Amino acid sequence: MSRTRSADRIADARVIVTCPGRNFVTLKVITEQGVTGVGDATLNGRELAVAAYLTEHVIPVLIGRDPARIEDTWQYLYRGAYWRRGPVTMSAIAAVDTALWDIKGKVAGLPVYQLLGGRSREGVTVYGHANGETIDEAMAAVAHYLELGYKAVRVQTGVPGLPSTYGVSKDQMFYEPADAAIPTENVWSTQRYLEHTPKVFARAREEFGPYVKLLHDVHHRLTPIEAARLGKALEPYGLTWLEDPVPAELQEGFRLIRQHTTTPIAVGEVFNSIYDARTLITEQLIDYIRTTVVRAGGITHLRRIFDLAALHHVRSGSHGATDLSPVCLAAALHVDIAIPNFGLQEYMRHTEETDAVFPHGYWFEDGYLFPSEEPGLGVDIDEELAAQYPYKPASLPVNRLEDGTMHDW
Ligand code: CS2
Ligand code: MG
């Protein structure tokens, strides 16, 4: 059969692993005509698994392919692997997909959001992380974000009686959970946490009034009935969302939460595919789906998830922690600005070293991020600078109950 194809071919692709403060894995694709595209392939704590998957199994089959065939390449890598889904495979597919959208934008001379249908809004509303060991410290952090112009703030505090907990950092602006080569261990008590958390939000509403958007991340630590109790206790404080209240392998568990509380629920940063969220979306068991470009198979598959969500009153709330590189954030912003059902975008600022390794055209102003207007994604990797920061093993922590039982982190 004769095959129609564009004039260009993929000539080369390489994986760049760098650690400008934290580890990142980036795929760079180069065409015969010299167009380059980048994609984020970072999987926090498992970086080298994705790097090897790309180098050993994906790059060899990319060479010679038509870079214009984004959908076909996605299907080729997804169906063709036979072993479907999972964070390693889907992060690798995402990196290829993102790089090909970057190339398509450059060839067209348009920013990627124009290829997705153009702007649906002026700017992308982002939320920052206000962390504090105590409620007072957390309130000071909220005030700081509001001064910077943020309209939405996630609030996390230490829990009295527990030596350390999720989301609390020593540094006000940068929270970095992957903090040691061998995982550190935290101790957890659901009882202490459920007792404490409503007090945090009572204080936040008292100090900051009814209009700032407040969010909270449970980090998968409760059972459905415990999450229902927390959601109910937080109702007076009008949260924008309660994130990851329970581990989400069991999608039907969310029915129980839904029956008991009107606090909106956000889920999905660890999801890799539309099938992970299908029941949650189609039964309207959640309000925000938090998948993002690198974790959920790139722009092509993420768009598919968000389109399904749009049919069921579910809005986007893409994950944007520091372990997703500026390449992922740049790509996410093109999606965020274009889709009809955008909700919020997480924005944890990258360090100066990271920003220097990944020169980018997106910018923050008055609580909004704006995607680059350059053709493509408007982000690149400075390979010489990246080479100055060699990979350092870093793991996410683990969590145990007070009696030593392993618990969800
Ligand atoms: C978090 C992340 O940003 C979030 O909502 O849950 O900090 C998450 O723990 C990390 O991205 C894990 O790599
Ligand atoms: Mg989270």
Coordinates of C-alpha atoms and ligand atoms in Angstrom, one line a residue:
M1 CA 0.0 0.0 0.0
S2 CA 1.4 3.4 -0.8
R3 CA 1.8 5.5 2.3
T4 CA 1.4 9.3 2.4
R5 CA 3.9 10.9 4.6
S6 CA 5.4 14.3 5.4
A7 CA 8.8 15.1 4.0
D8 CA 10.6 14.8 7.3
R9 CA 11.7 11.8 9.4
I10 CA 13.0 11.3 12.9
A11 CA 16.7 11.2 12.6
D12 CA 17.8 10.9 16.3
A13 CA 16.5 10.9 19.8
R14 CA 18.3 10.9 23.1
V15 CA 17.6 10.8 26.8
I16 CA 19.1 13.4 29.1
V17 CA 19.2 12.7 32.9
T18 CA 20.1 15.7 35.0
C19 CA 19.9 16.8 38.7
P20 CA 19.8 20.6 39.0
G21 CA 18.5 20.3 42.6
R22 CA 16.4 17.2 41.8
N23 CA 16.4 14.5 39.1
F24 CA 14.8 15.0 35.7
V25 CA 14.6 12.8 32.7
T26 CA 14.1 14.5 29.3
L27 CA 13.7 13.1 25.8
K28 CA 14.9 15.1 22.9
V29 CA 13.8 14.2 19.4
I30 CA 15.6 15.5 16.3
T31 CA 14.3 15.3 12.7
E32 CA 16.3 15.0 9.5
Q33 CA 15.4 18.6 8.7
G34 CA 16.8 19.7 12.1
V35 CA 13.6 20.4 14.0
T36 CA 13.9 19.4 17.7
G37 CA 11.2 18.6 20.3
V38 CA 11.4 17.9 24.0
G39 CA 9.3 15.7 26.3
D40 CA 9.4 15.2 30.1
A41 CA 9.9 11.5 31.2
T42 CA 10.6 12.1 34.9
L43 CA 9.1 9.5 37.3
N44 CA 10.1 10.6 40.8
G45 CA 12.3 8.0 42.5
R46 CA 12.2 5.6 39.5
E47 CA 13.9 7.9 36.9
L48 CA 16.3 5.4 35.5
A49 CA 13.6 2.8 34.8
V50 CA 12.0 5.3 32.3
A51 CA 15.3 6.4 30.9
A52 CA 16.2 2.7 30.1
Y53 CA 12.7 2.0 28.7
L54 CA 13.2 4.9 26.3
T55 CA 16.8 4.1 25.3
E56 CA 16.4 0.4 25.0
H57 CA 12.9 -0.1 23.7
V58 CA 11.5 3.2 22.3
I59 CA 14.2 5.2 20.6
P60 CA 15.2 2.3 18.3
V61 CA 11.7 2.1 16.8
L62 CA 11.3 5.9 16.5
I63 CA 14.2 6.4 14.1
G64 CA 12.9 6.8 10.6
R65 CA 9.3 7.5 11.6
D66 CA 7.3 10.4 10.3
P67 CA 7.3 13.0 13.2
A68 CA 3.9 14.4 12.0
R69 CA 2.1 11.2 12.9
I70 CA 1.5 11.9 16.5
E71 CA -1.6 9.7 17.0
D72 CA -0.2 6.8 15.0
T73 CA 3.0 6.9 17.0
W74 CA 1.0 6.9 20.3
Q75 CA -1.0 3.9 19.2
Y76 CA 2.2 2.2 17.9
L77 CA 3.9 2.6 21.3
Y78 CA 0.8 1.8 23.4
R79 CA -0.7 -1.2 21.4
G80 CA 2.6 -2.3 20.1
A81 CA 4.2 -2.8 23.5
Y82 CA 1.6 -5.5 24.3
W83 CA 2.2 -4.7 28.0
R84 CA -0.1 -1.8 28.4
R85 CA -0.3 1.1 30.9
G86 CA 1.7 1.5 34.1
P87 CA 3.8 4.6 35.1
V88 CA 7.0 3.6 33.4
T89 CA 5.5 2.8 30.0
M90 CA 3.1 5.7 30.0
S91 CA 5.8 8.3 31.1
A92 CA 7.9 7.1 28.2
I93 CA 5.0 7.3 25.7
A94 CA 4.3 10.8 27.2
A95 CA 7.8 12.0 26.5
V96 CA 7.6 10.9 22.9
D97 CA 4.1 12.4 22.4
T98 CA 5.1 15.7 24.0
A99 CA 8.2 16.0 21.9
L100 CA 6.2 15.4 18.7
W101 CA 3.6 18.1 19.6
D102 CA 6.6 20.4 20.2
I103 CA 7.9 19.6 16.7
K104 CA 4.4 20.0 15.1
G105 CA 4.0 23.4 16.6
K106 CA 7.5 24.5 15.4
V107 CA 6.7 23.2 11.9
A108 CA 3.4 25.0 11.9
G109 CA 4.9 28.2 13.4
L110 CA 2.3 28.1 16.1
P111 CA 2.2 27.6 19.9
V112 CA 0.8 24.2 20.7
Y113 CA -2.4 25.6 22.3
Q114 CA -3.3 26.9 18.9
L115 CA -3.2 23.4 17.5
L116 CA -5.5 22.3 20.4
G117 CA -8.2 24.7 19.3
G118 CA -6.9 28.0 20.7
R119 CA -7.5 29.9 23.9
S120 CA -10.6 29.2 26.0
R121 CA -9.4 31.7 28.7
E122 CA -6.9 34.5 29.3
G123 CA -4.7 32.9 31.9
V124 CA -4.2 29.6 33.8
T125 CA -5.2 30.0 37.5
V126 CA -2.6 28.2 39.6
Y127 CA -2.4 27.2 43.3
G128 CA 0.6 27.3 45.5
H129 CA 1.6 25.2 48.6
A130 CA 1.4 26.9 52.0
N131 CA 3.1 24.6 54.4
G132 CA 3.9 25.0 58.1
E133 CA 4.8 22.9 61.1
T134 CA 2.2 24.8 63.1
I135 CA -1.1 26.5 62.1
D136 CA 0.5 29.9 62.7
E137 CA 3.3 29.1 60.3
A138 CA 0.9 27.8 57.7
M139 CA -1.2 31.0 58.0
A140 CA 1.9 33.1 57.4
A141 CA 2.7 31.0 54.3
V142 CA -0.9 31.5 53.0
A143 CA -0.5 35.3 53.5
H144 CA 2.8 35.2 51.5
Y145 CA 1.1 33.4 48.6
L146 CA -1.8 35.9 48.6
E147 CA 0.8 38.8 48.5
L148 CA 2.3 37.1 45.4
G149 CA -1.1 37.3 43.8
Y150 CA -2.2 33.7 44.1
K151 CA -6.0 33.1 44.1
A152 CA -5.8 29.5 45.3
V153 CA -3.6 28.0 48.0
R154 CA -3.2 24.4 49.2
V155 CA -2.7 24.3 53.0
Q156 CA -0.8 21.5 54.8
T157 CA 0.5 21.5 58.5
G158 CA 2.2 19.2 60.9
V159 CA -0.1 17.1 63.1
P160 CA 0.4 17.6 66.8
G161 CA 1.9 14.4 68.3
L162 CA 3.5 13.3 65.0
P163 CA 7.2 14.0 64.4
S164 CA 6.8 14.7 60.7
T165 CA 4.1 14.5 58.1
Y166 CA 3.4 14.9 54.4
G167 CA 3.6 18.3 52.8
V168 CA 5.5 20.2 55.5
S169 CA 9.0 21.5 54.6
K170 CA 11.7 23.5 56.1
D171 CA 11.8 25.7 53.1
Q172 CA 8.7 28.0 52.5
M173 CA 8.6 27.9 48.7
F174 CA 10.1 24.5 47.8
Y175 CA 8.7 21.3 49.1
E176 CA 10.8 18.3 48.1
P177 CA 9.6 14.9 49.3
A178 CA 12.3 12.7 47.6
D179 CA 14.8 13.5 50.2
A180 CA 17.2 10.6 50.6
A181 CA 18.7 7.7 48.6
I182 CA 17.0 5.1 50.9
P183 CA 13.4 6.1 51.8
T184 CA 13.0 8.0 55.1
E185 CA 10.1 6.8 57.3
N186 CA 7.2 8.9 58.6
V187 CA 4.7 8.0 61.3
W188 CA 1.0 8.4 60.8
S189 CA -2.1 8.6 63.0
T190 CA -5.4 9.0 61.4
Q191 CA -7.1 9.9 64.7
R192 CA -4.7 12.8 65.4
Y193 CA -5.0 14.0 61.8
L194 CA -8.8 14.0 61.7
E195 CA -8.9 15.8 65.0
H196 CA -6.5 18.5 63.8
T197 CA -7.2 19.3 60.2
P198 CA -10.6 21.1 60.5
K199 CA -9.0 23.5 62.9
V200 CA -6.5 24.5 60.2
F201 CA -9.3 25.5 57.8
A202 CA -11.4 27.2 60.5
R203 CA -8.4 29.5 61.1
A204 CA -7.8 30.0 57.4
R205 CA -11.3 31.2 56.8
E206 CA -11.3 33.4 59.8
E207 CA -8.1 35.1 58.7
F208 CA -8.5 35.2 54.9
G209 CA -12.3 35.4 54.4
P210 CA -14.6 33.4 52.1
Y211 CA -13.1 34.1 48.7
V212 CA -9.6 32.7 48.5
K213 CA -9.7 29.1 47.1
L214 CA -8.4 26.7 49.7
L215 CA -7.3 23.2 49.0
H216 CA -5.9 20.3 51.0
D217 CA -4.1 17.1 50.1
V218 CA -4.8 13.9 52.1
H219 CA -2.2 12.0 50.2
H220 CA -4.1 8.7 50.0
R221 CA -4.1 8.1 53.8
L222 CA -7.8 7.5 54.8
T223 CA -10.4 4.8 54.2
P224 CA -13.6 5.9 52.4
I225 CA -15.6 6.3 55.7
E226 CA -12.8 8.3 57.3
A227 CA -12.6 10.5 54.2
A228 CA -16.4 11.0 54.4
R229 CA -16.0 12.2 58.0
L230 CA -13.2 14.6 57.1
G231 CA -15.2 15.9 54.1
K232 CA -18.2 16.6 56.3
A233 CA -16.1 18.3 59.0
L234 CA -14.6 20.6 56.3
E235 CA -17.9 21.6 54.7
P236 CA -18.3 24.8 56.7
Y237 CA -15.0 26.1 55.3
G238 CA -15.9 25.6 51.6
L239 CA -12.8 23.9 50.2
T240 CA -12.2 24.0 46.5
W241 CA -11.0 20.5 46.8
L242 CA -10.0 17.7 49.1
E243 CA -7.3 15.8 47.2
D244 CA -6.5 12.1 47.1
P245 CA -8.6 11.2 50.2
V246 CA -8.1 7.5 49.7
P247 CA -5.9 5.2 47.6
A248 CA -7.7 5.1 44.3
E249 CA -7.1 1.6 43.0
L250 CA -10.7 0.9 44.2
Q251 CA -12.7 3.5 42.2
E252 CA -16.1 2.3 43.6
G253 CA -14.8 3.3 47.1
F254 CA -15.5 6.9 46.1
R255 CA -19.3 6.2 46.0
L256 CA -19.2 6.0 49.8
I257 CA -17.4 9.3 50.1
R258 CA -19.9 10.9 47.7
Q259 CA -22.9 9.7 49.6
H260 CA -21.8 11.6 52.7
T261 CA -20.2 14.9 51.8
T262 CA -20.5 17.9 49.5
T263 CA -16.8 18.7 49.8
P264 CA -15.4 18.5 46.2
I265 CA -13.0 15.7 45.6
A266 CA -9.8 15.8 43.4
V267 CA -7.9 12.7 42.4
G268 CA -5.5 11.4 39.7
E269 CA -1.8 12.5 40.1
V270 CA -0.7 8.8 40.1
F271 CA -3.1 7.7 37.3
N272 CA -1.7 6.7 34.0
S273 CA -4.7 6.2 31.8
I274 CA -8.3 7.0 31.1
Y275 CA -9.2 3.5 32.5
D276 CA -7.8 4.5 35.9
A277 CA -10.4 7.3 36.1
R278 CA -13.3 5.9 34.1
T279 CA -15.7 5.0 36.9
L280 CA -14.8 8.1 38.9
I281 CA -15.6 10.3 35.9
T282 CA -18.6 8.6 34.4
E283 CA -20.4 8.2 37.8
Q284 CA -19.5 11.8 38.7
L285 CA -17.7 10.6 41.9
I286 CA -15.1 13.3 41.7
D287 CA -15.0 17.0 40.8
Y288 CA -11.4 17.4 39.5
I289 CA -9.2 15.0 37.6
R290 CA -5.5 15.6 38.4
T291 CA -3.7 13.7 35.7
T292 CA -1.0 15.5 33.9
V293 CA 1.0 15.3 30.7
V294 CA 4.0 13.2 31.8
R295 CA 2.1 10.7 33.9
A296 CA -0.9 10.1 31.6
G297 CA 0.6 9.4 28.2
G298 CA 1.3 12.9 26.9
I299 CA -0.9 15.6 25.5
T300 CA -2.8 13.2 23.2
H301 CA -4.0 10.9 26.0
L302 CA -4.5 13.7 28.6
R303 CA -6.8 15.5 26.2
R304 CA -8.8 12.3 25.9
I305 CA -9.2 12.1 29.7
F306 CA -10.2 15.7 29.9
D307 CA -12.7 15.3 27.1
L308 CA -14.4 12.4 28.9
A309 CA -14.3 14.5 32.1
A310 CA -16.0 17.4 30.3
L311 CA -19.0 15.3 29.5
H312 CA -19.5 14.5 33.3
H313 CA -19.1 17.9 35.0
V314 CA -15.5 17.0 36.0
R315 CA -12.9 19.7 35.6
S316 CA -9.1 19.5 35.2
G317 CA -6.7 20.1 38.1
S318 CA -3.3 18.9 36.7
H319 CA -0.6 17.8 39.1
G320 CA 2.3 20.3 39.0
A321 CA 4.7 19.3 41.7
T322 CA 8.5 20.1 41.3
D323 CA 9.2 16.6 40.2
L324 CA 7.4 17.3 36.9
S325 CA 9.9 19.3 34.9
P326 CA 9.4 22.7 33.3
V327 CA 8.9 20.7 30.0
C328 CA 5.8 19.0 31.5
L329 CA 4.6 22.3 33.0
A330 CA 5.0 24.1 29.6
A331 CA 3.0 21.3 27.9
A332 CA 0.3 21.3 30.6
L333 CA -0.2 25.0 30.2
H334 CA -1.0 24.6 26.5
V335 CA -3.6 22.1 27.4
D336 CA -5.0 24.1 30.3
I337 CA -5.5 27.3 28.3
A338 CA -7.3 25.4 25.5
I339 CA -9.7 22.9 27.1
P340 CA -13.3 24.0 28.0
N341 CA -13.3 22.3 31.4
F342 CA -10.1 23.7 33.0
G343 CA -10.3 23.9 36.8
L344 CA -6.9 24.7 38.4
Q345 CA -3.3 24.0 37.7
E346 CA -0.9 23.1 40.5
Y347 CA 2.3 25.3 40.5
M348 CA 5.1 24.5 42.8
R349 CA 8.0 26.7 41.7
H350 CA 11.1 25.2 40.4
T351 CA 14.5 26.2 41.8
E352 CA 16.7 28.7 39.9
E353 CA 19.1 25.9 38.9
T354 CA 16.2 23.9 37.3
D355 CA 14.8 27.0 35.6
A356 CA 18.3 27.7 34.1
V357 CA 18.6 24.1 32.7
F358 CA 15.1 24.4 31.1
P359 CA 14.9 27.8 29.5
H360 CA 11.1 28.5 29.0
G361 CA 8.8 31.2 27.8
Y362 CA 5.8 30.6 30.2
W363 CA 5.5 33.2 33.0
F364 CA 3.6 33.9 36.2
E365 CA 1.6 37.1 36.9
D366 CA -1.0 37.9 39.5
G367 CA -2.0 34.3 40.3
Y368 CA -2.0 33.1 36.7
L369 CA 0.5 31.3 34.5
F370 CA 0.6 32.1 30.8
P371 CA 1.8 29.6 28.1
S372 CA 4.6 30.7 25.8
E373 CA 3.7 32.3 22.5
E374 CA 6.7 30.8 20.7
P375 CA 6.1 28.1 18.1
G376 CA 5.9 24.6 19.8
L377 CA 5.9 24.3 23.6
G378 CA 8.3 27.2 24.2
V379 CA 10.7 25.2 26.4
D380 CA 14.0 23.6 25.9
I381 CA 16.9 21.9 27.7
D382 CA 20.4 23.4 27.9
E383 CA 22.3 20.2 27.5
E384 CA 25.7 21.6 28.5
L385 CA 24.4 23.0 31.7
A386 CA 22.4 19.8 32.3
A387 CA 25.6 17.8 32.1
Q388 CA 27.0 19.7 35.1
Y389 CA 24.4 18.2 37.3
P390 CA 24.8 14.4 37.4
Y391 CA 22.0 12.1 38.6
K392 CA 21.7 11.5 42.4
P393 CA 19.5 8.6 43.7
A394 CA 16.6 10.0 45.7
S395 CA 13.6 8.2 47.0
L396 CA 10.1 9.2 48.2
P397 CA 9.5 8.5 51.9
V398 CA 7.4 5.6 53.3
N399 CA 4.8 5.9 56.0
R400 CA 4.0 3.6 59.0
L401 CA 1.3 3.7 61.7
E402 CA 2.4 4.2 65.3
D403 CA 2.5 0.4 65.8
G404 CA 4.9 0.0 62.8
T405 CA 2.4 -1.2 60.2
M406 CA 3.2 0.0 56.7
H407 CA 0.6 2.6 55.5
D408 CA 0.0 4.5 52.3
W409 CA 2.3 7.4 51.7
Ligands
CS2_1 C1 1.8 15.9 45.7 C2 3.2 15.7 45.2 O1 1.8 17.9 44.5 C3 1.1 17.1 45.0 O2 -0.1 17.1 45.1 O3 0.9 14.9 46.0 O4 4.0 16.5 46.0 C4 3.6 14.3 45.2 O5 3.8 13.8 46.5 C5 4.9 14.2 44.4 O6 4.7 14.7 43.1 C6 5.4 12.7 44.3 O7 6.4 12.6 43.4
MG2 MG -1.1 15.4 45.7

